[in-house]
Structure formats: C-alpha cells, structure tokens
Coordinates of C-alpha atoms and ligand atoms in Angstrom, one line a residue:
M99 CA 118.0 -102.7 108.9
N100 CA 119.7 -105.5 108.1
M101 CA 118.8 -108.2 110.8
N102 CA 119.9 -112.4 110.9
A103 CA 117.0 -114.2 112.3
A104 CA 118.3 -115.2 115.2
Q105 CA 117.5 -110.8 116.2
A106 CA 114.7 -110.4 114.1
L107 CA 113.6 -113.8 116.7
V108 CA 113.8 -112.2 119.4
K109 CA 112.4 -108.8 118.1
T110 CA 109.0 -111.3 117.5
L111 CA 109.8 -111.7 121.6
V112 CA 109.6 -108.1 122.6
A113 CA 106.6 -107.7 119.5
H114 CA 104.8 -110.7 121.9
G115 CA 104.9 -109.0 125.8
V116 CA 108.2 -111.3 126.4
D117 CA 109.4 -109.3 129.0
R118 CA 111.9 -112.7 130.1
I119 CA 113.4 -115.3 129.5
F120 CA 114.4 -119.0 131.3
C121 CA 117.3 -120.5 129.7
V122 CA 121.0 -122.9 130.1
P123 CA 122.8 -121.6 127.1
G124 CA 124.1 -124.0 124.6
E125 CA 126.7 -123.3 121.8
S126 CA 123.6 -124.8 119.7
Y127 CA 121.6 -120.6 120.2
L128 CA 124.7 -118.5 121.1
P129 CA 122.8 -116.5 117.9
V130 CA 120.6 -116.1 119.9
L131 CA 121.7 -114.8 123.9
D132 CA 124.0 -112.6 122.2
A133 CA 120.5 -110.5 120.0
L134 CA 119.4 -111.1 123.5
Y135 CA 122.4 -109.1 125.2
D136 CA 120.9 -105.9 122.8
T137 CA 117.2 -105.9 124.3
V138 CA 116.5 -104.8 127.6
R139 CA 112.5 -105.5 126.9
I140 CA 114.1 -109.2 127.8
Q141 CA 115.3 -110.5 131.4
T142 CA 117.4 -113.7 130.6
V143 CA 117.3 -115.5 133.7
N144 CA 119.3 -118.2 133.1
C145 CA 118.7 -121.7 135.7
R146 CA 121.7 -124.3 136.7
H147 CA 119.0 -127.1 134.3
E148 CA 116.5 -126.2 132.0
G149 CA 114.3 -128.9 134.7
G150 CA 114.3 -125.3 136.5
A151 CA 114.2 -123.4 133.2
G152 CA 111.2 -124.3 131.8
L153 CA 109.4 -125.5 135.1
M154 CA 109.7 -122.0 135.7
A155 CA 108.3 -120.8 132.4
V156 CA 105.9 -123.0 133.0
A157 CA 104.7 -121.0 136.7
D158 CA 105.9 -117.7 135.2
S159 CA 103.6 -118.2 132.6
K160 CA 100.4 -119.6 135.2
L161 CA 101.4 -116.1 137.2
T162 CA 100.4 -113.8 134.1
R163 CA 98.7 -116.0 132.3
R164 CA 100.6 -115.2 128.9
P165 CA 102.7 -117.6 127.6
G166 CA 106.2 -119.3 129.2
V167 CA 109.2 -119.3 126.9
V168 CA 112.5 -121.4 128.1
C169 CA 115.9 -122.0 126.1
V170 CA 117.7 -124.4 125.6
S171 CA 120.4 -126.3 123.6
R172 CA 120.0 -128.7 121.4
G173 CA 120.0 -132.5 122.4
P174 CA 120.8 -132.9 126.4
G175 CA 119.3 -129.1 127.6
A176 CA 116.2 -131.0 125.2
A177 CA 116.2 -134.2 127.1
N178 CA 116.3 -132.0 129.6
V179 CA 113.5 -129.5 129.5
S180 CA 111.1 -132.4 128.4
I181 CA 109.8 -132.7 132.1
A182 CA 108.2 -129.0 131.8
I183 CA 107.3 -130.4 128.6
H184 CA 105.3 -132.9 130.1
V185 CA 104.3 -129.8 133.2
A186 CA 103.0 -127.9 130.3
E187 CA 100.7 -130.5 127.9
Q188 CA 99.0 -131.4 131.4
D189 CA 98.2 -128.0 132.8
A190 CA 97.1 -126.4 130.1
V191 CA 99.7 -123.6 130.6
P192 CA 100.9 -122.1 127.3
L193 CA 105.0 -122.6 126.5
I194 CA 107.1 -122.0 124.3
V195 CA 109.7 -123.6 123.9
L196 CA 113.1 -122.6 121.9
I197 CA 116.1 -125.4 121.3
G198 CA 119.1 -125.3 119.7
Q199 CA 119.6 -127.9 116.9
I200 CA 122.5 -129.2 114.4
E201 CA 123.6 -127.5 111.2
R202 CA 121.6 -128.0 109.0
K203 CA 123.4 -129.9 105.9
D204 CA 124.1 -132.3 108.5
R205 CA 120.3 -133.4 110.3
G206 CA 119.6 -137.3 109.1
R207 CA 123.4 -138.2 110.1
G208 CA 123.1 -138.8 113.4
A209 CA 125.8 -135.2 114.4
F210 CA 126.1 -134.5 117.6
Q211 CA 124.1 -134.4 120.0
E212 CA 121.2 -134.7 117.2
V213 CA 117.9 -135.4 118.5
D214 CA 114.3 -135.0 115.9
Y215 CA 112.3 -133.1 117.8
E216 CA 109.6 -133.6 115.9
K217 CA 109.5 -137.7 116.7
T218 CA 110.9 -137.4 119.9
F219 CA 108.6 -134.2 121.3
G220 CA 105.6 -134.3 119.3
G221 CA 102.8 -136.4 121.8
M222 CA 103.9 -133.5 123.4
C223 CA 103.0 -130.7 122.1
K224 CA 101.3 -129.1 120.1
G225 CA 103.0 -127.9 117.2
V226 CA 106.8 -128.4 117.0
W227 CA 108.5 -126.4 113.3
E228 CA 112.1 -127.0 112.6
V229 CA 112.9 -124.0 111.0
N230 CA 115.0 -124.3 107.5
K231 CA 115.3 -120.5 106.3
G232 CA 115.6 -117.6 108.8
E233 CA 113.7 -115.4 107.3
D234 CA 110.3 -117.4 108.8
L235 CA 111.4 -118.0 112.3
S236 CA 109.7 -114.8 113.0
A237 CA 106.2 -116.0 111.6
I238 CA 107.2 -119.4 112.6
C239 CA 107.7 -117.9 116.0
A240 CA 104.6 -115.6 115.9
N241 CA 102.2 -118.9 114.8
A242 CA 103.2 -120.5 117.8
F243 CA 102.5 -118.1 120.1
A244 CA 99.0 -118.4 119.1
L245 CA 98.6 -121.6 119.0
A246 CA 100.0 -122.4 122.3
A247 CA 97.2 -120.0 123.7
A248 CA 94.6 -121.2 121.5
G249 CA 92.0 -123.9 123.0
I250 CA 93.1 -125.7 125.4
P251 CA 96.9 -123.6 125.3
G252 CA 99.9 -126.2 125.5
P253 CA 103.1 -125.6 125.0
V254 CA 104.9 -125.5 121.0
L255 CA 108.7 -125.9 120.1
I256 CA 111.0 -124.8 117.9
S257 CA 113.6 -126.0 117.0
M258 CA 116.8 -123.7 115.9
P259 CA 119.2 -125.3 113.1
E260 CA 122.5 -122.9 114.2
D261 CA 123.6 -121.7 111.1
M262 CA 119.9 -121.2 110.0
L263 CA 120.0 -118.6 113.1
L264 CA 122.3 -116.6 111.4
D265 CA 121.0 -116.1 107.7
D266 CA 119.5 -112.7 106.2
A267 CA 115.9 -111.5 108.3
S268 CA 115.2 -108.5 107.6
G269 CA 111.4 -108.4 106.7
P270 CA 109.0 -107.0 109.0
V271 CA 108.6 -108.7 112.0
A272 CA 105.1 -111.1 113.1
P273 CA 103.1 -108.6 114.8
F274 CA 100.9 -110.2 117.9
A275 CA 98.0 -111.4 116.3
A276 CA 95.8 -110.9 120.3
Q277 CA 93.0 -114.0 120.7
P278 CA 89.3 -113.9 119.7
V279 CA 88.1 -114.1 123.7
P280 CA 84.8 -116.6 123.8
A281 CA 81.7 -115.1 124.6
P282 CA 78.5 -116.7 126.0
R283 CA 75.1 -116.4 124.1
D284 CA 72.3 -114.1 125.8
A285 CA 70.1 -117.4 125.4
D286 CA 72.4 -119.6 126.8
I287 CA 72.7 -117.0 130.1
E288 CA 68.9 -117.5 130.8
Q289 CA 69.2 -121.3 130.8
A290 CA 72.1 -121.8 133.0
A291 CA 70.3 -118.6 135.3
K292 CA 67.8 -120.5 135.2
L293 CA 68.6 -123.9 136.2
L294 CA 70.9 -122.0 138.9
A295 CA 67.8 -120.0 140.4
G296 CA 65.6 -123.5 140.1
A297 CA 68.2 -125.6 141.5
Q298 CA 67.9 -127.4 145.7
R299 CA 70.8 -128.9 146.0
P300 CA 73.5 -126.4 143.1
V301 CA 77.3 -126.9 143.5
V302 CA 79.6 -124.8 141.8
I303 CA 83.6 -126.5 140.2
A304 CA 86.1 -124.1 139.9
G305 CA 88.4 -124.8 137.6
T306 CA 91.8 -123.4 136.5
S307 CA 90.9 -121.3 133.5
L308 CA 88.6 -118.7 135.5
A309 CA 91.8 -116.3 135.9
S310 CA 92.0 -114.8 139.3
E311 CA 91.7 -111.6 138.7
D312 CA 87.9 -113.1 138.1
V313 CA 87.7 -114.5 141.0
D314 CA 85.1 -111.7 143.3
L315 CA 82.8 -112.1 140.5
L316 CA 82.9 -115.5 141.2
V317 CA 81.8 -115.0 144.3
R318 CA 79.2 -112.2 144.0
V319 CA 77.7 -115.3 141.8
S320 CA 77.7 -117.0 144.9
E321 CA 76.2 -115.3 146.9
A322 CA 72.9 -113.8 144.5
Y323 CA 72.7 -117.3 143.6
R324 CA 74.1 -118.6 146.7
L325 CA 75.6 -121.1 145.8
P326 CA 78.1 -123.9 147.2
V327 CA 81.3 -123.0 145.9
A328 CA 84.0 -126.7 146.0
V329 CA 87.8 -125.9 143.8
G330 CA 89.1 -127.6 141.4
W331 CA 92.1 -130.3 141.7
K332 CA 94.9 -126.9 143.0
Q333 CA 92.1 -124.2 143.0
Q334 CA 92.4 -123.1 146.3
H335 CA 92.7 -119.6 145.9
L336 CA 90.2 -119.7 143.1
F337 CA 87.0 -119.3 146.2
P338 CA 87.9 -117.4 149.9
N339 CA 88.4 -121.3 151.9
R340 CA 86.3 -119.7 154.7
H341 CA 83.3 -117.5 153.3
P342 CA 80.2 -120.4 154.0
H343 CA 80.6 -120.5 150.5
Y344 CA 82.8 -122.6 150.3
A345 CA 82.6 -126.0 149.2
G346 CA 86.2 -127.9 149.8
H347 CA 88.8 -129.5 147.7
L348 CA 88.4 -131.8 144.8
G349 CA 92.1 -133.3 144.9
F350 CA 94.0 -136.7 145.3
N351 CA 92.2 -138.7 148.5
I352 CA 89.9 -136.9 149.3
P353 CA 87.3 -139.2 151.7
Q354 CA 84.4 -140.4 151.2
A355 CA 81.9 -138.5 152.9
H356 CA 83.1 -135.6 151.6
M357 CA 81.9 -137.0 147.8
E358 CA 79.0 -137.8 149.4
T359 CA 78.5 -134.3 150.5
L360 CA 77.7 -133.1 147.3
Q361 CA 76.7 -136.1 145.5
P362 CA 73.4 -134.9 145.9
A363 CA 73.4 -131.5 144.0
D364 CA 70.5 -130.9 141.6
A365 CA 72.1 -129.1 139.6
V366 CA 76.3 -129.1 139.1
L367 CA 78.1 -125.4 136.7
A368 CA 81.1 -126.2 136.2
L369 CA 82.7 -122.9 136.3
G370 CA 86.7 -123.6 133.8
S371 CA 86.7 -126.2 134.8
R372 CA 88.4 -129.7 131.9
L373 CA 86.7 -131.6 134.3
G374 CA 90.1 -134.0 134.5
D375 CA 89.9 -137.1 137.1
V376 CA 91.3 -136.2 139.3
T377 CA 89.1 -132.7 139.9
T378 CA 85.8 -135.4 139.5
Q379 CA 87.5 -138.5 141.9
G380 CA 87.8 -140.6 139.1
Y381 CA 85.1 -139.4 137.0
Q382 CA 82.9 -140.1 139.8
F383 CA 81.5 -136.4 140.7
P384 CA 80.0 -135.1 138.4
T385 CA 79.5 -138.9 136.6
A386 CA 81.2 -138.9 133.3
P387 CA 79.7 -139.1 130.2
R388 CA 76.1 -138.5 131.4
P389 CA 75.5 -137.3 135.0
P390 CA 72.3 -137.6 136.6
Q391 CA 71.4 -134.2 137.0
P392 CA 71.9 -131.2 135.1
L393 CA 75.7 -129.8 134.5
I394 CA 76.2 -127.0 133.2
H395 CA 79.6 -126.7 131.4
V396 CA 81.3 -123.3 131.1
H397 CA 84.5 -123.3 129.4
P398 CA 86.7 -121.2 127.0
A399 CA 88.3 -124.0 124.7
R400 CA 85.3 -125.6 122.3
E401 CA 87.8 -128.5 122.9
V402 CA 87.1 -129.7 126.3
L403 CA 83.0 -129.5 125.6
G404 CA 81.7 -132.6 124.7
A405 CA 84.9 -134.6 124.4
V406 CA 84.1 -135.8 128.1
Y407 CA 81.3 -135.5 129.1
Q408 CA 78.1 -135.0 128.5
A409 CA 76.3 -131.5 129.3
Q410 CA 72.3 -130.2 129.7
L411 CA 74.4 -126.5 128.9
A412 CA 77.8 -125.9 127.3
I413 CA 78.6 -122.7 127.0
Q414 CA 81.7 -122.1 125.4
S415 CA 83.0 -118.8 126.7
D416 CA 84.9 -116.7 128.7
C417 CA 84.3 -117.3 132.4
G418 CA 84.4 -113.7 133.7
A419 CA 81.8 -113.3 131.0
F420 CA 79.6 -115.8 131.7
L421 CA 79.7 -114.7 134.8
A422 CA 79.3 -111.1 134.6
G423 CA 75.7 -112.3 132.6
L424 CA 74.8 -114.4 134.6
L425 CA 75.0 -111.2 138.0
R426 CA 73.1 -109.9 135.4
H427 CA 70.0 -112.3 136.0
A428 CA 70.6 -113.0 139.4
P429 CA 67.2 -114.0 140.9
A430 CA 64.8 -112.7 143.0
A431 CA 63.8 -115.1 145.5
L432 CA 65.5 -118.8 145.8
P433 CA 64.1 -122.0 147.0
E434 CA 63.8 -122.4 151.2
E435 CA 66.5 -125.6 151.0
R436 CA 69.5 -123.8 149.9
A437 CA 70.5 -122.9 153.7
A438 CA 69.9 -126.3 154.4
W439 CA 72.1 -127.6 151.6
I440 CA 75.3 -124.9 151.8
A441 CA 75.1 -125.5 156.1
R442 CA 76.2 -129.2 155.1
T443 CA 78.5 -128.6 152.2
H444 CA 80.6 -125.9 154.1
G445 CA 80.0 -127.7 157.6
Y446 CA 81.7 -131.3 156.1
V447 CA 84.4 -128.5 155.0
E448 CA 85.0 -126.9 158.3
E449 CA 85.2 -129.6 160.1
L450 CA 87.7 -131.3 157.2
M451 CA 90.1 -128.5 157.6
R452 CA 89.9 -128.0 161.6
W453 CA 93.7 -128.6 162.7
K454 CA 93.0 -130.6 165.8
D455 CA 96.5 -131.0 166.7
P456 CA 98.0 -134.8 167.2
Q457 CA 101.7 -134.7 168.6
A458 CA 104.3 -138.2 167.2
D459 CA 106.9 -139.0 168.5
D460 CA 109.4 -139.4 165.6
G461 CA 109.2 -135.5 164.7
V462 CA 107.1 -132.3 163.5
V463 CA 104.0 -132.9 162.5
Y464 CA 104.1 -131.5 159.1
G465 CA 100.2 -130.1 159.1
A466 CA 101.5 -128.0 163.1
V467 CA 104.0 -125.9 160.1
I468 CA 100.7 -125.7 158.5
E469 CA 98.4 -124.4 160.3
A470 CA 101.2 -121.9 161.8
L471 CA 100.8 -120.5 157.9
N472 CA 98.0 -119.7 157.4
R473 CA 98.0 -117.4 160.7
L474 CA 101.0 -115.7 159.4
L475 CA 101.7 -115.3 155.7
P476 CA 100.1 -111.7 154.3
P477 CA 97.0 -112.0 152.9
D478 CA 98.7 -111.3 149.0
A479 CA 101.3 -114.7 149.9
I480 CA 102.1 -116.5 147.0
V481 CA 102.5 -120.6 147.6
T482 CA 104.4 -122.4 144.9
H483 CA 104.5 -125.7 146.3
D484 CA 106.0 -129.3 144.8
A485 CA 104.4 -133.1 144.7
G486 CA 104.4 -135.6 147.5
N487 CA 102.6 -136.0 150.8
F488 CA 103.3 -132.7 152.1
S489 CA 101.9 -130.9 150.6
A490 CA 99.2 -133.1 150.9
W491 CA 98.7 -131.4 154.7
M492 CA 98.8 -127.5 153.5
H493 CA 95.0 -129.4 150.8
R494 CA 93.5 -130.4 153.6
Y495 CA 94.4 -127.5 156.4
F496 CA 95.3 -124.2 154.6
F497 CA 92.8 -121.6 153.9
F498 CA 93.3 -120.2 150.9
R499 CA 91.9 -116.3 152.1
D500 CA 92.1 -112.7 150.2
R501 CA 94.3 -112.0 147.4
Q502 CA 96.8 -115.6 148.7
L503 CA 97.2 -117.5 145.1
L504 CA 98.6 -121.3 144.7
I505 CA 101.1 -121.9 142.5
G506 CA 101.3 -125.8 141.6
A507 CA 101.5 -128.3 139.2
E508 CA 98.6 -130.2 138.4
A509 CA 100.7 -132.7 136.3
G510 CA 102.4 -133.6 140.2
A511 CA 105.4 -133.0 138.5
M512 CA 107.7 -133.2 141.4
G513 CA 110.9 -130.4 141.2
F514 CA 108.1 -127.7 140.5
G515 CA 108.2 -126.0 143.7
V516 CA 111.5 -124.1 144.5
P517 CA 111.8 -123.5 141.0
A518 CA 108.4 -122.1 140.8
A519 CA 109.0 -119.8 144.1
V520 CA 112.3 -118.2 142.0
A521 CA 110.2 -117.1 138.3
A522 CA 106.7 -116.2 141.5
C523 CA 109.7 -113.3 143.7
L524 CA 110.9 -112.0 140.2
R525 CA 107.0 -111.5 138.9
H526 CA 105.9 -110.2 141.8
P527 CA 109.7 -109.3 143.9
R528 CA 107.2 -107.4 146.8
R529 CA 105.4 -110.0 147.3
K530 CA 105.5 -112.9 150.2
V531 CA 106.6 -116.2 147.7
V532 CA 106.2 -119.4 150.2
C533 CA 107.1 -123.2 148.7
L534 CA 107.0 -125.9 149.9
V535 CA 108.7 -128.3 149.8
G536 CA 109.9 -132.5 150.8
D537 CA 113.3 -134.0 150.7
G538 CA 112.9 -136.0 147.8
G539 CA 111.8 -132.8 145.7
M540 CA 113.9 -130.7 147.1
L541 CA 117.1 -131.9 146.0
M542 CA 115.3 -132.7 142.3
T543 CA 115.7 -128.8 142.0
G544 CA 117.4 -126.7 144.8
N545 CA 119.5 -126.4 143.0
E546 CA 117.9 -123.3 141.4
L547 CA 118.6 -121.6 145.3
A548 CA 121.3 -120.6 142.9
T549 CA 119.1 -118.8 140.5
A550 CA 117.3 -117.8 143.2
V551 CA 120.9 -115.6 144.7
M552 CA 122.0 -114.8 141.9
F553 CA 118.7 -112.8 140.6
G554 CA 117.7 -111.3 143.9
A555 CA 114.2 -113.7 144.1
K556 CA 113.6 -113.6 148.0
P557 CA 111.5 -116.7 148.9
L558 CA 111.4 -118.5 151.7
I559 CA 111.6 -122.8 151.6
L560 CA 109.4 -125.0 153.5
L561 CA 110.8 -127.9 153.5
S562 CA 108.9 -131.1 155.0
N563 CA 112.3 -133.9 155.8
N564 CA 110.9 -137.6 157.1
G565 CA 114.1 -139.1 155.7
S566 CA 111.8 -140.8 153.0
Y567 CA 109.7 -141.2 149.1
G568 CA 107.3 -140.9 151.6
T569 CA 104.4 -140.8 149.2
I570 CA 105.0 -144.1 148.1
R571 CA 106.0 -145.0 151.0
Q572 CA 102.4 -144.2 151.7
Y573 CA 102.0 -146.7 148.3
Q574 CA 104.2 -149.1 148.8
E575 CA 103.0 -150.0 153.1
K576 CA 99.6 -150.2 152.0
K577 CA 100.6 -152.6 148.9
Y578 CA 103.5 -154.4 150.3
P579 CA 103.4 -153.7 153.9
G580 CA 106.8 -153.9 155.7
R581 CA 108.6 -154.6 152.2
V582 CA 110.3 -151.4 152.4
V583 CA 112.8 -150.7 149.4
G584 CA 113.7 -147.6 147.0
T585 CA 112.0 -145.0 149.3
R586 CA 114.1 -144.2 152.4
L587 CA 116.6 -141.1 151.9
A588 CA 120.1 -140.3 153.0
N589 CA 120.1 -137.2 153.6
P590 CA 122.4 -133.5 154.1
D591 CA 122.4 -131.4 156.5
F592 CA 119.7 -129.1 154.5
A593 CA 120.3 -126.0 156.6
A594 CA 124.1 -126.4 155.7
L595 CA 123.3 -126.5 151.9
A596 CA 120.5 -123.3 152.5
R597 CA 123.5 -121.8 153.8
A598 CA 126.7 -122.3 151.0
F599 CA 124.0 -121.0 148.6
G600 CA 123.9 -117.5 150.3
A601 CA 120.6 -117.9 151.5
R602 CA 119.4 -117.6 155.9
A603 CA 118.0 -121.0 156.8
W604 CA 116.9 -122.6 160.2
V605 CA 115.1 -125.8 162.1
I606 CA 112.6 -126.8 163.4
D607 CA 112.7 -130.2 165.1
D608 CA 110.5 -129.5 168.1
S609 CA 106.1 -128.6 166.8
S610 CA 107.4 -125.6 170.3
R611 CA 109.9 -123.9 167.7
I612 CA 107.0 -123.6 164.3
A613 CA 105.2 -120.0 165.3
P614 CA 108.3 -117.9 165.9
V615 CA 110.7 -119.8 163.8
L616 CA 108.2 -118.7 161.1
Q617 CA 108.0 -115.5 162.1
E618 CA 111.6 -115.2 161.8
A619 CA 111.8 -116.5 158.2
L620 CA 108.8 -114.0 157.1
A621 CA 110.7 -111.3 157.8
A622 CA 114.1 -112.8 156.3
D623 CA 114.5 -109.7 153.6
G624 CA 116.2 -112.5 151.4
P625 CA 115.9 -115.7 150.0
A626 CA 115.8 -118.5 153.5
L627 CA 115.1 -121.7 153.9
V628 CA 113.6 -123.7 157.2
E629 CA 113.9 -127.2 157.5
V630 CA 111.2 -129.1 159.5
K631 CA 112.2 -131.9 160.9
S632 CA 108.5 -133.4 160.1
S633 CA 107.1 -137.7 161.6
L634 CA 107.8 -140.0 159.2
T635 CA 104.3 -141.6 161.4
Y636 CA 102.4 -139.1 159.7
I637 CA 103.1 -139.5 156.5
S638 CA 99.6 -137.8 155.3
A639 CA 96.6 -135.0 156.7
F640 CA 94.9 -138.3 155.6
T641 CA 97.6 -141.6 156.8
K642 CA 99.3 -142.4 159.8
L643 CA 102.2 -145.0 159.5
D644 CA 101.8 -147.9 162.0
P645 CA 105.0 -146.3 164.1
A646 CA 105.8 -150.1 164.4
A647 CA 106.9 -150.2 160.5
V648 CA 109.0 -147.0 160.4
Ligands
TPP277 C1 109.7 -136.2 138.4 C2 109.0 -137.6 139.3 N1 109.5 -138.4 139.7 C3 108.6 -139.3 141.1 C4 107.7 -138.9 141.4 C5 107.3 -139.2 142.3 N2 106.7 -138.9 143.2 C6 105.5 -138.9 143.7 S1 105.6 -138.4 145.4 C7 107.0 -138.5 145.5 C8 107.6 -138.6 146.7 C9 108.0 -137.6 147.3 O1 108.9 -137.6 147.8 P1 108.9 -136.1 149.4 O2 109.9 -134.4 147.7 O3 110.3 -135.9 150.2 O4 107.8 -134.9 149.4 P2 106.7 -136.6 150.5 O5 105.9 -137.4 150.5 O6 107.9 -137.7 151.4 O7 106.7 -135.2 152.2 C10 107.7 -139.7 144.3 C11 108.8 -140.5 143.7 C12 107.3 -137.4 140.8 N3 105.3 -137.2 141.0 N4 107.8 -136.5 139.4

C-alpha cells in the first residue's frame, strides 16, 4: 500500500501503542493531522496552548508509564512546548515531541518560523532528530520511543520538515521493540535481605521508579521486614500514609525535626529513587557521596547508580522484581529495637500531619480544605497539583490511601495542575480527579478548561486564591521584609470565568462552607471549580506571614 511519511508515522505510533496525542495544530504538519483523520486508534486532543498540550502528554505518561506524545507547530509552537520538555527531563518522563519544520530547501536561511531544534533543545532532550528523508521517519520514530524510555527516561524530539511528510514511505512500518526489564541477581537480593533484616533502624526511601501497581508489594515487604518507609518528593501515593510504618514525605521545607527522626537510621534502602536534592534535603539524608550508614540503592537505570551516591550495594533492577525477591527471603526474626524505631519515625509524622484547625482573619486557611478532602475523596481519586504554597498544605495534611494517586511536576513548573487533571480525566474517566492550583498557576494554563469541556473531561479544580504569587511573597518576606514587589495579583472573578467555560463553580469564603461546597462539587457530573478565598497570612503549611505585613 502506498503511504506518505506522515501516514507511516501515524502507523508507527499505533504500532507503539499510542492511543492519544495532545496537540495544537500548525500548517507545518498538516499531513500528520490528515493521517490522524484516517485512524480511529488515536484520539487527537487539540489543546489551547502548546504548554498545556505538552504538560498533558507528560501527565498522561506518568499515568500510563508509557511515552506521552505531543505534536506542535514549528517556531512559536515549539517555543511554547518547551516547558513540557523541561518537566519531562527533570521528572524523567518519556516524552515524544513531534514538531513541524520549514521545508528542507530553506533550512539555514532564517526562513519564516525556522528553529534549529538541535541547538535549542539539545540540552534538555535525550535525542533530537531532523528527518530529511520520509522513508526514514518510521524507523526514527521507533528509535525515539526506545530512547525516551531507556535508562533514565526523558524527552526526545523529532523535527519534521513540512515537505518531507509527503515523501513516499511505503516500506514496512518499524515495529515496537520491548525494553529489557532489569532483574536483580540472587546474590544481591540475599545481601540486601541480610542487611535489612539485621539493621536496628532501617528506613526505605521510595521513589518514582516504583510503579503504583507495586505499592502492595512494598507494603508486604515493609511488614515482613518491619521497615519504616519514607517517600520521595511528590510521591506520597507510594505508601499508605496512615500505615504505622509510614515515615513521611521528603519534600521541600520539611522540618529539621523530621530529618532528625530519620538521621539515626543504620541502613537505608533507596528504592527507585534517584535521590535528588529535594528528596535528600540537599544531599544530607542520606549524605552524599558516601553516607555513614550502609546504602542499598535499587534503580532500573544503570546511569543513576553511582552517579551521586556510592552505595554499599548498588542493584540495577526493576523495583517490583527486587521487592518480590526480598519477600522470598523474609526473615524469621528481627531485632527488638525495631518496634521503638517504627514508633518514633511514624509517631513524629502522625503528629506533623495532625490538623490543628487554625483560624485566620483574612480568609480561609487552605489546610482546612485539604483536611476536609481527606474525608471526602474516594479511595481511587487522582490528585493533580500545580506549583505553589497551596500545595504545601496537601503535602503536609493529606493522607494518601488505597488507590489514590498524586500527579505533580517534580520540576516545580507552574501550569502543570490543570492540564494534568484534563489528561487524568481522559485516561480514567470513572475516577474522581481533583486539581489543586493557585491563582497564579490557574491563569497560566487554566484555559485548558476549554479542552476539558470539549473532550468531556470532568476535573474538579480547587483553586486557592490568596491574591498573590504566594510562594515568592514568602521568600520575599524572608529575604527582603516589607519590600513587596512583583508578587501581588489582581484577579478575575474565577467562578464567573469557570462558568464562562461551561463549568459549574462555587466560592468558599468562610470555613463553615468547606464541607458542604466540597460535597456538592465532588458530586458534580461535569467540570467544576471551587474558588477558595485563602488567607495570605497563613501563606504556607509551615510558615505564617506577620498580619501587619499583609
Ligand atoms: C512556570 C513557572 N514560573 C514561575 C515559577 C516560580 N514560582 C514558584 S511558585 C510561584 C507562585 C505561585 O503562586 P500561586 O499559584 O498563586 O500559588 P501560591 O504560592 O500563592 O499558593 C512562582 C511564581 C515557577 N515555579 N514556574
């Protein structure tokens, strides 16, 4: 059958299991759009901004653990999608970025919307290809899929000159090549089991490479070995937070006292964590490069092991396979000290997460909304969140449980929350999806509410409106007290705005309205927004502004 390169590309995407593409259309890749018209296997989700489209693809990949795909136009479209490329790189998310390019004959002449993608994105992408012969596109696409998912996953970019897409490409379509799954050696498992069983104060740090499907296995291992489990930055769904072995979330600004409960550990198992600077509190726990206690570092990517930490035992392995191996060596007896150690690590966290219901004069303390969510969210809810201080309340006071999932950008990109919620609704239409976002982030990508409406996605957006780029205001107040500049916000009527998009909307301006409004909004069968008039004084879950300064 005769095919042009664009048609071969779409067939290759189908062969790689792609069922959804996020895009903003462009004249530079019309043949690809036309090939998408012909397939029922891929849903084309056209978004309102390439940043939103790219972040949806990133979130979709976090949900499926397969590469996300975004397709954008050359030049301006490419520039707009760059935030998603950055997040994919930082969060180690496999992302396929398809970008239109000017015609081959005009390359290097500074033609209309020409960009040298290798120069512009080479530093963030694992690979950048410009396809000069249509017959090569399918094979390059297959290579891109393999590279995006290999080792430390990340973004790859394929630049598609407009005229190349119409080249004949009638040859065979490149098939999907499954990635090898690294398995642990028996000797390594035995050594790890011995170390963990013999330690008096062991702790696990669970990170992103642990699949949410393997959480039950982690719980069983934690129980069999009596191991406290702390979770890495934005990974609270990797261990049930009410479990007596939960040792807390290692995110930004955790209290020094929390670190002090963990530092006496005499063995650390880093499970699927890259042990980045946020999780390790600036490489302090465990201490880089060689911690005082034995470190067992388990990660599927060879490149992670030894890059920063010199582990006593470095094991390249899939996390689930490693846990299954540990379970086979579960100890018959454990040191007596474990009980006190578990009580101490978990006791601290329970107290840290205990809601004390503070009241503010200048609005609702956003933590009270989080506290109510604890009671109201269904056990399989998905929580997406943007970057900002409102999320600190969730990090501190929300207890993840059952199948609840947290999807955030470790890269700290504002604008992630709403697109991620749209992607989550499309992927899991029967699960309740709640997006936490601030007034700052809402006006960065909140326009994707239009995409939600168009594609039948039904997120509930919980917007914390404190009239400020609050996080920066907090830093400002700390470093330059009283000199407020660049952080105040004049906001629209968010409820009216949401209604204009076709969503239902509520406003909470008093804490007595939190539970009834949330109940109604959670029951809504359509996109919805709840604007919380948040206190600026209670600027974060850990710090308060001087009311005189507000
Ligand atoms: C795209 C992007 N731009 C800027 C920043 C820096 N930044 C981090 S948090 C923040 C303010 C967030 O404000 P808002 O969404 O209102 O939430 P709040 O902190 O007030 O709760 C800013 C500007 C960022 N992380 N990402």
